[in-house]
Short mmCIF file of C-alpha atoms (C1' of nucleotides) in Angstrom, two decimals:
data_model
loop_
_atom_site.label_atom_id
_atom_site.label_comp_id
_atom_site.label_asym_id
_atom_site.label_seq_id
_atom_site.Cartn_x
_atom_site.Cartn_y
_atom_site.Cartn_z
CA UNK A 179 257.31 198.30 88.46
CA UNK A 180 254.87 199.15 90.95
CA UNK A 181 251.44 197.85 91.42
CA UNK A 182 248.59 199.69 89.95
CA UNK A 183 249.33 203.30 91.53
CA UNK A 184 245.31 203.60 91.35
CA UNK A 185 244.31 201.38 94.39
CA UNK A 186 243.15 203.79 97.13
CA UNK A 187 240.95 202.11 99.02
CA UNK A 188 242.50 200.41 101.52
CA UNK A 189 242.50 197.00 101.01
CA UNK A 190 240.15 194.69 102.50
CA UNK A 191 241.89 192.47 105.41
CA UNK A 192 245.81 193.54 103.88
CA UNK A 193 248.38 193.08 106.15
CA UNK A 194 249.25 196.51 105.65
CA UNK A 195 248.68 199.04 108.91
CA UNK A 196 245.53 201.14 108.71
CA UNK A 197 247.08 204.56 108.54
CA UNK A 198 249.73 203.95 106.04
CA UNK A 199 250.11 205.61 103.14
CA UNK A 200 249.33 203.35 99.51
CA UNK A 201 252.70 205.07 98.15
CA UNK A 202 254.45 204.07 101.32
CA UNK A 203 253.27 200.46 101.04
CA UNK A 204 253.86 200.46 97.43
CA UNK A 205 257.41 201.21 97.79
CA UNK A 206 258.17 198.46 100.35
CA UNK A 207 256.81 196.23 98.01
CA UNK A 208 258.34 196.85 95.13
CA UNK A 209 261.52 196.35 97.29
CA UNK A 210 260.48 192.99 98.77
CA UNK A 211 259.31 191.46 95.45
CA UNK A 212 262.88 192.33 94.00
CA UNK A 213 264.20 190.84 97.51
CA UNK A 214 261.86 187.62 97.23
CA UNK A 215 263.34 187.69 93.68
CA UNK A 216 266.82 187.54 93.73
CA UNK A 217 267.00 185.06 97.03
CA UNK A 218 263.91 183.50 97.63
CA UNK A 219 261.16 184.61 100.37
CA UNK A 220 262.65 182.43 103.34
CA UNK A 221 266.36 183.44 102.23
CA UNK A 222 265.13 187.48 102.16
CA UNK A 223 265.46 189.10 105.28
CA UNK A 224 263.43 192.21 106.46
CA UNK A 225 266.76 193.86 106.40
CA UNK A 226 267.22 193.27 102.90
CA UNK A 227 264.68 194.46 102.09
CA UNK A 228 264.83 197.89 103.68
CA UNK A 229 268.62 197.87 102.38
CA UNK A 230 267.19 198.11 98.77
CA UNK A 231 265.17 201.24 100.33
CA UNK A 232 268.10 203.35 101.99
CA UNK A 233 266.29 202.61 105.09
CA UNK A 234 266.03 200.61 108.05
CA UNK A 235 263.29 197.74 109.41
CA UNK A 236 261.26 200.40 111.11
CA UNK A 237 260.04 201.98 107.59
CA UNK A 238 259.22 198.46 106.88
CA UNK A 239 256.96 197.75 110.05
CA UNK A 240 255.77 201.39 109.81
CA UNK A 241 253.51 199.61 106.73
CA UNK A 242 253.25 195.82 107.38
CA UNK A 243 252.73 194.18 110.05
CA UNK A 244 254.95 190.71 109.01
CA UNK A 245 257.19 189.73 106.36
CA UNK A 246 254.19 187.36 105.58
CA UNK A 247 251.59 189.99 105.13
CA UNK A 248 254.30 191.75 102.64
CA UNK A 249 254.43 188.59 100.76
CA UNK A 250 250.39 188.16 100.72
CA UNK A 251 250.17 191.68 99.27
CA UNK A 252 252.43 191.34 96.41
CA UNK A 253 250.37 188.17 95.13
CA UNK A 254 247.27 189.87 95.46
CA UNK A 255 248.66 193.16 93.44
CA UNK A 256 250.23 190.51 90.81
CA UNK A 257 247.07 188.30 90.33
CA UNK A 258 244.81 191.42 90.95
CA UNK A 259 246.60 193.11 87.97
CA UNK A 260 246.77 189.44 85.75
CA UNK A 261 243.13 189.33 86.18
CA UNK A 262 242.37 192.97 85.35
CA UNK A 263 244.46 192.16 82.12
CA UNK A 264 242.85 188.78 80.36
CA UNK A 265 239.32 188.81 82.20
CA UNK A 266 238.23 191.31 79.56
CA UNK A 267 239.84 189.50 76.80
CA UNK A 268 238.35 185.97 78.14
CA UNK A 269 234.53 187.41 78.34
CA UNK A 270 234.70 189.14 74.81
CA UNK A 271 232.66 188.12 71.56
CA UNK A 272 235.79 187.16 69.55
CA UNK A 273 236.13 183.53 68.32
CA UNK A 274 237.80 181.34 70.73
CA UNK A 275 240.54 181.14 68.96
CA UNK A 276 241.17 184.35 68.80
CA UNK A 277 240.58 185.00 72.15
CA UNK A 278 243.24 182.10 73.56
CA UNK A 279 245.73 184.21 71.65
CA UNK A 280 244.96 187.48 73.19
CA UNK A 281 244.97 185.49 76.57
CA UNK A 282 248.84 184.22 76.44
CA UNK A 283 249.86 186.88 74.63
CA UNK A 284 248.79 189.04 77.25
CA UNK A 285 250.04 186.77 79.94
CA UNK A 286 253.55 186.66 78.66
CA UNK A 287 253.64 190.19 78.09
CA UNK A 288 252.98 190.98 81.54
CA UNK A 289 254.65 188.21 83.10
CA UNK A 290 258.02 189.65 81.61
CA UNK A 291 257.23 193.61 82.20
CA UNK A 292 255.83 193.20 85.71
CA UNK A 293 258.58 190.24 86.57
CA UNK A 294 259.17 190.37 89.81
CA UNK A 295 255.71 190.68 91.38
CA UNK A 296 254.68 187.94 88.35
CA UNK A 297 257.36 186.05 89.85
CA UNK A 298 256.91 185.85 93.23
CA UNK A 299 253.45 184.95 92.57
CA UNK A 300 253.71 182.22 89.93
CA UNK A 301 256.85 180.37 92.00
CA UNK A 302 255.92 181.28 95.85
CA UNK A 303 252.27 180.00 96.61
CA UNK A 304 253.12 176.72 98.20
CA UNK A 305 255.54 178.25 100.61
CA UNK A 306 252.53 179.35 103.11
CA UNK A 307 250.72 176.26 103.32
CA UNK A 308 252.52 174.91 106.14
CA UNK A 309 254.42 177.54 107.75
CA UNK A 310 252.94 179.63 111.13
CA UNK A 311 250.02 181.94 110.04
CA UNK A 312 247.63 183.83 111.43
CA UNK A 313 243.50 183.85 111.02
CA UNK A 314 244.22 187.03 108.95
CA UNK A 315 247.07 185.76 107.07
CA UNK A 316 244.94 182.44 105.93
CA UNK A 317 241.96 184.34 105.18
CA UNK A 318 244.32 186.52 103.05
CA UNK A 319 246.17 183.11 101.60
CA UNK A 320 242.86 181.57 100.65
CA UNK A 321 241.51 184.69 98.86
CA UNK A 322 244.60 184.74 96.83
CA UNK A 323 244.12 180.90 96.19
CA UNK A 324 240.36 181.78 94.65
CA UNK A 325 241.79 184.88 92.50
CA UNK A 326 244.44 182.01 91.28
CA UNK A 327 241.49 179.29 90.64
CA UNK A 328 239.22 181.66 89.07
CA UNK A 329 241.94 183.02 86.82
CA UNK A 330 242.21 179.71 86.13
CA UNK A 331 239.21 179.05 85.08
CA UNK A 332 238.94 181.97 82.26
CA UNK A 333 241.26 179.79 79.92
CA UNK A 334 239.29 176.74 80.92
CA UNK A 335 235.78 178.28 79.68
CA UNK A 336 237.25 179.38 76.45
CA UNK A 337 238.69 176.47 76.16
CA UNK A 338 235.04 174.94 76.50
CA UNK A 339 233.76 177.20 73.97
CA UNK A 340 236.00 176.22 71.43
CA UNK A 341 235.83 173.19 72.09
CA UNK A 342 232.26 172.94 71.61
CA UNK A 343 232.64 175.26 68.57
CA UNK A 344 234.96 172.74 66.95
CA UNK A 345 237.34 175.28 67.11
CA UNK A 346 239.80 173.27 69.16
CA UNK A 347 240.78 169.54 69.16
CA UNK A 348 238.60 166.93 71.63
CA UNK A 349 239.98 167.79 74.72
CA UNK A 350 239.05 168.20 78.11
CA UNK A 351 239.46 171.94 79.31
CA UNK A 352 240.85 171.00 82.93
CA UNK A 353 243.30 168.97 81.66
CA UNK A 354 244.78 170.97 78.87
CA UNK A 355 245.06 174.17 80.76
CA UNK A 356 247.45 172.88 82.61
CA UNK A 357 250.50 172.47 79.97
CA UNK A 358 249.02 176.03 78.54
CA UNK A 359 250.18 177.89 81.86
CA UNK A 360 252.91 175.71 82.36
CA UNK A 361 254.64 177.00 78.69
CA UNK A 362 253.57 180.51 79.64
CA UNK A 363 254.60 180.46 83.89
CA UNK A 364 257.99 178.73 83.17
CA UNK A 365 258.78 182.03 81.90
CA UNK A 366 259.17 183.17 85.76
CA UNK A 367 261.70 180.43 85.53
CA UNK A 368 264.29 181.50 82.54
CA UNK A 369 263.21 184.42 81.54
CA UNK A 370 265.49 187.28 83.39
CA UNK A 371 264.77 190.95 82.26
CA UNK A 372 267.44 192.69 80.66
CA UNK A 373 267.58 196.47 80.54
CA UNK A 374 269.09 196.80 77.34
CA UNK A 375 266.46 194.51 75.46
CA UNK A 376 263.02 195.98 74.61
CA UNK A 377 259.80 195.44 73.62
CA UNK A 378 260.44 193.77 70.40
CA UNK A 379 262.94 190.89 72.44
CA UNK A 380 259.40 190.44 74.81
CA UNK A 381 256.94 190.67 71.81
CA UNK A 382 259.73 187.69 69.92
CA UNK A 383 258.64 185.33 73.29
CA UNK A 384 255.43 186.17 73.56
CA UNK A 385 254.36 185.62 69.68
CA UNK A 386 256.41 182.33 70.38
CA UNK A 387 254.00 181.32 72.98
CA UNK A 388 250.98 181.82 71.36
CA UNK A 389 252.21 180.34 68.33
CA UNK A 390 252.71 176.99 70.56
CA UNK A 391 249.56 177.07 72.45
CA UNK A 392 247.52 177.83 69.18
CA UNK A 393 248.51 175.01 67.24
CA UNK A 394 248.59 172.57 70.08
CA UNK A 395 244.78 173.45 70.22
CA UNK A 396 244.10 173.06 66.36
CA UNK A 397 241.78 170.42 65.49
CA UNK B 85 261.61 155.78 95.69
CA UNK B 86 265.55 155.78 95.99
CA UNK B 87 267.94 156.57 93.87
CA UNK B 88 269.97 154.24 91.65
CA UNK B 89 270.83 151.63 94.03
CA UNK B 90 273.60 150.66 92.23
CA UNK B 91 276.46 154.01 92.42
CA UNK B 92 278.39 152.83 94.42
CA UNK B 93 281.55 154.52 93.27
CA UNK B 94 281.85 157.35 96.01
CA UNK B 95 280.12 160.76 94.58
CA UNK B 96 282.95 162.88 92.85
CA UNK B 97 282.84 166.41 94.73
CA UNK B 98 279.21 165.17 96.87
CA UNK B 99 278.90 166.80 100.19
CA UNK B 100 278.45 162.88 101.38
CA UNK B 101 281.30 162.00 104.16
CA UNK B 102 283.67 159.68 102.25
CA UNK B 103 283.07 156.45 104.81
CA UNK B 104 279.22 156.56 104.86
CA UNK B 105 277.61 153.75 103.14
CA UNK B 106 275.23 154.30 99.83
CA UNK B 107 271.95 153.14 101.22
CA UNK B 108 272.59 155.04 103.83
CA UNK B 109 273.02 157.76 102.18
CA UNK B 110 269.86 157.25 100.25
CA UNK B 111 267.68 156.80 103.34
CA UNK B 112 268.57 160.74 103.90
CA UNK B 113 268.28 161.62 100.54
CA UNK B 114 264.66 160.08 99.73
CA UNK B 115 263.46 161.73 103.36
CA UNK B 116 264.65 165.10 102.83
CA UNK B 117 263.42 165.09 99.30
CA UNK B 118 260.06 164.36 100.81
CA UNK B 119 260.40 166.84 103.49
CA UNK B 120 261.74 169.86 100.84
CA UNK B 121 258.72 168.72 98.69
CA UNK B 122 256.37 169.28 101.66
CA UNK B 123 257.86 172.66 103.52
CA UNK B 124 260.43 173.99 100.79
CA UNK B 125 263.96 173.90 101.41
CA UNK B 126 264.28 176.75 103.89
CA UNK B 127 261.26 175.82 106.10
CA UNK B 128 262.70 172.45 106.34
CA UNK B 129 264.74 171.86 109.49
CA UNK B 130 267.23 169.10 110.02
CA UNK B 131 264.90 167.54 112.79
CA UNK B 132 262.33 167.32 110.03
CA UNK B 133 264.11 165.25 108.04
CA UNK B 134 265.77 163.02 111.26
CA UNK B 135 261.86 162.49 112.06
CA UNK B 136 260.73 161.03 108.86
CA UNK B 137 263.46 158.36 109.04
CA UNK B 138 262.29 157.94 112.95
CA UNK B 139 266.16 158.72 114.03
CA UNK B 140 267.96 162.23 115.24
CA UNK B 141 270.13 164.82 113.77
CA UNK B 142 272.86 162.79 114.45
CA UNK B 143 272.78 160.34 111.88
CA UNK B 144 271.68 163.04 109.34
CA UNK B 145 274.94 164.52 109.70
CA UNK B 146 276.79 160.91 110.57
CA UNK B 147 275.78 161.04 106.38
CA UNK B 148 275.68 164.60 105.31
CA UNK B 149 277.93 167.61 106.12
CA UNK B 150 275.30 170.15 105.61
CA UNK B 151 271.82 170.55 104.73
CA UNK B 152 273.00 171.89 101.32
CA UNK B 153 274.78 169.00 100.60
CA UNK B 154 271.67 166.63 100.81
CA UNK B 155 270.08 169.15 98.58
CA UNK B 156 272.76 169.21 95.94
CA UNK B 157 272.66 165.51 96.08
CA UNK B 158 269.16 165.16 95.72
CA UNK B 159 269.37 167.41 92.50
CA UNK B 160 272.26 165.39 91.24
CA UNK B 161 270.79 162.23 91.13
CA UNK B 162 267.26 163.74 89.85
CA UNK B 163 269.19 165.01 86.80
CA UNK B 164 271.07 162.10 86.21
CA UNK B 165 267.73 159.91 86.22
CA UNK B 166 266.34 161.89 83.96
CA UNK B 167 269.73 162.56 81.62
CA UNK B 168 269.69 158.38 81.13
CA UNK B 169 265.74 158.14 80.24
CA UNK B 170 266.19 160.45 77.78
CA UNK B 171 269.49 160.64 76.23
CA UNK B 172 269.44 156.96 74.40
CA UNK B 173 265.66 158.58 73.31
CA UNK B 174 267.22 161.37 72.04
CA UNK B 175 270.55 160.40 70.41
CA UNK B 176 268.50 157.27 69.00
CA UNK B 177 267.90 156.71 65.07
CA UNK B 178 263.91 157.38 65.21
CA UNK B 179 262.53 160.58 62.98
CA UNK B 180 262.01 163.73 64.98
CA UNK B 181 258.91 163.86 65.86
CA UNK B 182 258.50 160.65 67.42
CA UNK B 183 261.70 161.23 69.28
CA UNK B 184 260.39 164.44 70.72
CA UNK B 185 257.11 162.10 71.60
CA UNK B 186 258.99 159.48 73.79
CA UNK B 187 260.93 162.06 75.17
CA UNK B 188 258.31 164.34 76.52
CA UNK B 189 256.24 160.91 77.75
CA UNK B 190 259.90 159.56 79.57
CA UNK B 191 260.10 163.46 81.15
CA UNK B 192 256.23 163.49 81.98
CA UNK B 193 256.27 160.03 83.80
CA UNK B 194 259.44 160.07 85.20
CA UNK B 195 258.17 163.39 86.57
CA UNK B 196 255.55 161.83 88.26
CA UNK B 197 256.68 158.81 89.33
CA UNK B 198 260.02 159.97 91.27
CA UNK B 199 258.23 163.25 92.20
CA UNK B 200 259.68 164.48 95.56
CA UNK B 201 262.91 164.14 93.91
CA UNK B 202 261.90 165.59 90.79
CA UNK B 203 260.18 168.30 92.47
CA UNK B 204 262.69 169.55 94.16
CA UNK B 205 265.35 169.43 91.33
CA UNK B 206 263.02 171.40 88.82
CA UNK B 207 262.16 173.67 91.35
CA UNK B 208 264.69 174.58 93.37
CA UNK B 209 267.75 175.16 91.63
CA UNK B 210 267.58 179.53 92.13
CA UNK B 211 267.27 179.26 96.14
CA UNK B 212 271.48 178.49 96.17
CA UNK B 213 272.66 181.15 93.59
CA UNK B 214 272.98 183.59 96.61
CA UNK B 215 273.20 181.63 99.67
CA UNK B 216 276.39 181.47 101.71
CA UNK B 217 278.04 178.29 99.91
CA UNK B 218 281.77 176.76 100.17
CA UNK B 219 283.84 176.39 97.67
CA UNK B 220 282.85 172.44 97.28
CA UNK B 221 279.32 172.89 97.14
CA UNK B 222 279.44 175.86 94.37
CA UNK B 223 281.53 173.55 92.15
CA UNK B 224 278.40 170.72 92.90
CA UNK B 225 276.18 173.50 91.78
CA UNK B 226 277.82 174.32 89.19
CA UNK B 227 277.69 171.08 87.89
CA UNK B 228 274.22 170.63 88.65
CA UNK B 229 273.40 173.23 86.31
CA UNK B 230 275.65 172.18 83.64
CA UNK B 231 273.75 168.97 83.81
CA UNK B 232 270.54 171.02 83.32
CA UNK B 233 272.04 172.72 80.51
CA UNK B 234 272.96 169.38 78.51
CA UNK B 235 269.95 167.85 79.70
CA UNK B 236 268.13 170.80 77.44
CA UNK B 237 270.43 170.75 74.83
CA UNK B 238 268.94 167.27 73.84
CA UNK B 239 265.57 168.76 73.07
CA UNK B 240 267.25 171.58 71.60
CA UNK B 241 269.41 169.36 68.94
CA UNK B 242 266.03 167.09 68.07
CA UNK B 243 264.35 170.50 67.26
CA UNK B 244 267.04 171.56 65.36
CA UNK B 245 266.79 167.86 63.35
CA UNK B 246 263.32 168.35 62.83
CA UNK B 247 263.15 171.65 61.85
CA UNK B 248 266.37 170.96 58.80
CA UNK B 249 263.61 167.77 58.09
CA UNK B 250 260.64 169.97 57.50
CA UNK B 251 259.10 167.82 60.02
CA UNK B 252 258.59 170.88 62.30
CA UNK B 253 257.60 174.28 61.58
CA UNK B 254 259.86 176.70 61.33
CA UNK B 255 261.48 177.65 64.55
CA UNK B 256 264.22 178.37 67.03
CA UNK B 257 265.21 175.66 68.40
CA UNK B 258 266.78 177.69 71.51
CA UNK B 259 263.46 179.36 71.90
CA UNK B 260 261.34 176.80 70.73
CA UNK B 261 262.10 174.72 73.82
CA UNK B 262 261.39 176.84 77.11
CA UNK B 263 257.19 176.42 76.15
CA UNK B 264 258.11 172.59 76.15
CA UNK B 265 260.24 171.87 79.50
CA UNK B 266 257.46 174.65 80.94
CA UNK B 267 254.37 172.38 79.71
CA UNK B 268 256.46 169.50 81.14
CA UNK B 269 257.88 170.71 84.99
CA UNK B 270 255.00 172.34 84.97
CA UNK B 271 253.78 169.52 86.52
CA UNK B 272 255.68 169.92 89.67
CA UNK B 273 253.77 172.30 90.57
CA UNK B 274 249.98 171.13 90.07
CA UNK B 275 250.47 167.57 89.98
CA UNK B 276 250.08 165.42 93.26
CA UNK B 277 250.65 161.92 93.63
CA UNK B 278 248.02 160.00 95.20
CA UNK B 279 248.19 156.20 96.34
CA UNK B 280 244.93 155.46 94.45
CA UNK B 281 245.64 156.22 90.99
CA UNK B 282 247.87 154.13 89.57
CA UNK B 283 249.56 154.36 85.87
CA UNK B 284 246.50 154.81 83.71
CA UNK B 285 246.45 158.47 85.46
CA UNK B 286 249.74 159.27 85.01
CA UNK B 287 249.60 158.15 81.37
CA UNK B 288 246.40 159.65 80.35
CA UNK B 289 248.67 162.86 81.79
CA UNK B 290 251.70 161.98 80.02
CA UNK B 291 249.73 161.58 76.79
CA UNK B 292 247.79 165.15 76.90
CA UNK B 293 251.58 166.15 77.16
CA UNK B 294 252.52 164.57 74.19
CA UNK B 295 249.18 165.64 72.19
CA UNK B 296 250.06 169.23 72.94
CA UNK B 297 253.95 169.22 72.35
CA UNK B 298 253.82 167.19 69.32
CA UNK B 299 251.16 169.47 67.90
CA UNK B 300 252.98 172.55 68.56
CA UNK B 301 255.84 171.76 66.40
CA UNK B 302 253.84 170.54 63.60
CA UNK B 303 254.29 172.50 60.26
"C1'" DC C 178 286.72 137.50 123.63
"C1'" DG C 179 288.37 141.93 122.87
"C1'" DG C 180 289.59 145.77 120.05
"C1'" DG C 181 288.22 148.79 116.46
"C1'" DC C 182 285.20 150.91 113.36
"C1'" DA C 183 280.66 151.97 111.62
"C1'" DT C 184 276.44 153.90 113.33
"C1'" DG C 185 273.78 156.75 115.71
"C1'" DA C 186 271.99 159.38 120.09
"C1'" DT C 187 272.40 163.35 123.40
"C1'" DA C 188 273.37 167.58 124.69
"C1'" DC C 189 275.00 171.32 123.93
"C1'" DT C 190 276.66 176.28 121.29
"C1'" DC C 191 276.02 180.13 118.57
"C1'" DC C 192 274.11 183.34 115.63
"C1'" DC C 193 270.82 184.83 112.57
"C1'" DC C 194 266.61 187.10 111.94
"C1'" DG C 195 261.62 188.28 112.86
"C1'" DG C 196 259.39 191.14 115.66
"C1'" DT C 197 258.91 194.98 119.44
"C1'" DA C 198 259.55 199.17 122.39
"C1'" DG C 199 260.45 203.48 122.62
"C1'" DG C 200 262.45 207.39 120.88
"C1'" DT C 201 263.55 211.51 117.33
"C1'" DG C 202 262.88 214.87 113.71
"C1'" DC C 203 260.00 217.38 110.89
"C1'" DA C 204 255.80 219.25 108.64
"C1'" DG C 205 251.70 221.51 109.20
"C1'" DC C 206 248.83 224.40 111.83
"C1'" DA C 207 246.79 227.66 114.89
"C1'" DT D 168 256.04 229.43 118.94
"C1'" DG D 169 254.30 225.55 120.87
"C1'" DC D 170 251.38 221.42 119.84
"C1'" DT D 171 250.33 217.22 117.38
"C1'" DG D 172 250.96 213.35 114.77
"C1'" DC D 173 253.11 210.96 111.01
"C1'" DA D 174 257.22 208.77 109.31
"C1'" DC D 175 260.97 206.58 110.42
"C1'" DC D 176 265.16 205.07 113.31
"C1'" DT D 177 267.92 202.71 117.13
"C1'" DA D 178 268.39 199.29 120.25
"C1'" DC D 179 266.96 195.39 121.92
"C1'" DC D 180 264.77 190.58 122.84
"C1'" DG D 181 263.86 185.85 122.05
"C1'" DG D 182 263.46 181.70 119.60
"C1'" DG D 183 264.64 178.56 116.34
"C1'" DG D 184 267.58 175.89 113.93
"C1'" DA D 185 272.23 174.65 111.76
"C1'" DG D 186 276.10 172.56 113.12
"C1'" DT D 187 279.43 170.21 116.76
"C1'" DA D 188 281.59 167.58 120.51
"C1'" DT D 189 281.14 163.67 122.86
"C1'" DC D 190 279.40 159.50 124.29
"C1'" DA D 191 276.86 154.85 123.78
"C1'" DT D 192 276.05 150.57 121.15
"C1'" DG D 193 276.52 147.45 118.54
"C1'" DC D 194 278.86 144.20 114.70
"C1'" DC D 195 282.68 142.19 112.42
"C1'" DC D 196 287.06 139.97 112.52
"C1'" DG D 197 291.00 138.12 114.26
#
DNA sequence: CGGGCATGATACTCCCCGGTAGGTGCAGCA
DNA sequence: TGCTGCACCTACCGGGGAGTATCATGCCCG
């Protein structure tokens, strides 16, 4: 599944080239996120990943400039897109409650449709951290590091609100997040998509989820 | 921290060379843990691991055959740690719930206190499934996994008590179980060990665990 | 005291893979 | 019909790192 096919604008210090194409770029990452996938980003070879595109590496250094930049772009497209998804949710009037629900239900449903972008991004942030970057590629890294701390941060102000409301149990927001996304990003983990079963095998996990975050939140 | 110091029977399949000595063998083992933890498995070069233990690659491989070896080594004794915190726990006489309890705190502090090891047992186990492996080491994986698999089959079978007790809501126990190792190994990813905080952090973490597992399953 | 084995260092080899240089074909256009 | 530029390919380089072959240094034991 492709990245939101309404993202014209060229992106803001990518490590896509200039002139390229978004459908182009799009395609190539589709193909890597499958690659990173299936063998791991190190383990994936640029070859590999042209392979799953009938082509050869030049398509893929027509539009990126390093398997690194490829690999930057797909977690910005998979938080971008996570973000886009629960921020509304998160800032709404519902009761926070209510709202936690919407949140990981709407996490694991996108998790599992958009799985391997979801996946590279949920399992592959730590592999950059030491490895050989450029200025570019760190400024990129640490913007994806904020989208991932302020995504963060949407279940930790609900879980404020509620827990102010009474809503929730005493608990202290920072802290309890963390087992919340850890039920919901372990997903990237077991969970392999199957063609055969649908939406109502994803909605059967994801109604499992929020049934388990809910009531480890009840007062 | 090292691994049982007491196995000395020579590992079954292990990629160890027969003649090597077991603290020698754990020497390489608790530095390439540390180093995997650190860079990922991949990133990791041989030298890295020789340097931690201020030596060269040759007494890496004086211990080892291959760098997969020490990694399927370093998952097989992380599983088997946690297999005998947790089995007597779980095959004990207690009621459900306050099995599930002492399991999740065992997981969540064993976790954290043998984390390089840990880390890189809950984390890794995907990056192999497609590498270039000999016969030996896919029977180690294999066995690896089938570890894994009875490992969760504990949780699984006190669910399934709990639930025929009414002392859980109703629920699959299969199913039931991915939000709870994900809340738990979890953990590997967001939780670093520091010097200065000692076990009153690591149980105030353990306990939020607890809190949120045991509440989940409540009816 | 001397041989043998455990232990480890040194100095290679080899090949895999990221990245580059330069070309080719084709579409659109005047 | 020739020009231009995008999209992509082929052929190559170069480095890094896994693994090996061989040698040095003990330490134990007779």
């Amino acid at each position: 599944m492709a990245p939101s096919r309404a993202a014209p604008p060229p992106p803001p210090e990518s490590g896509a080239r200039p002139a390229a194409r978004v459908e182009g770029r799009d395609a190539i990452l589709v193909a890597a996120a499958a690659a990173f996938t299936e063998r791991g980003y190190t383990a994936t070879t640029i070859d590999d990943i042209a392979d799953r595109l009938g082509a050869t590496k030049g398509r893929v250094y027509h539009y990126y400039r390093s398997k690194a930049d490829i690999f930057l772009d797909i977690h910005r497209y998979a938080m971008q897109r996570m973000i886009d998804m629960v921020k509304p949710i998160a800032e709404g009037r519902a009761a926070p409650a209510e709202k936690i629900a919407a949140m990981v239900r709407a996490h694991a449903v996108l998790l599992m449709t958009s799985f391997p972008f979801q996946r590279v991004s949920v399992q592959g942030l730590e592999r950059h951290l030491a490895g050989r970057v450029t200025e570019r590629q760190r400024a990129a890294l640490d913007g994806v590091i904020r989208m991932r701390d302020a995504y963060e941060d949407l279940f930790v102000r609900v879980l404020e609100e509620g827990r102010k409301a009474r809503a929730f149990r005493s608990l202290e927001p920072r802290r309890a997040v963390k087992p919340i996304l850890g039920a919901l990003n372990w997903l990237t983990v077991w969970y392999r998509p199957r063609p055969e079963d649908g939406d109502a095998s994803r909605t059967a996990i994801a109604e499992e989820m929020v049934e388990f975050v809910v009531r480890g939140l009840r007062p």
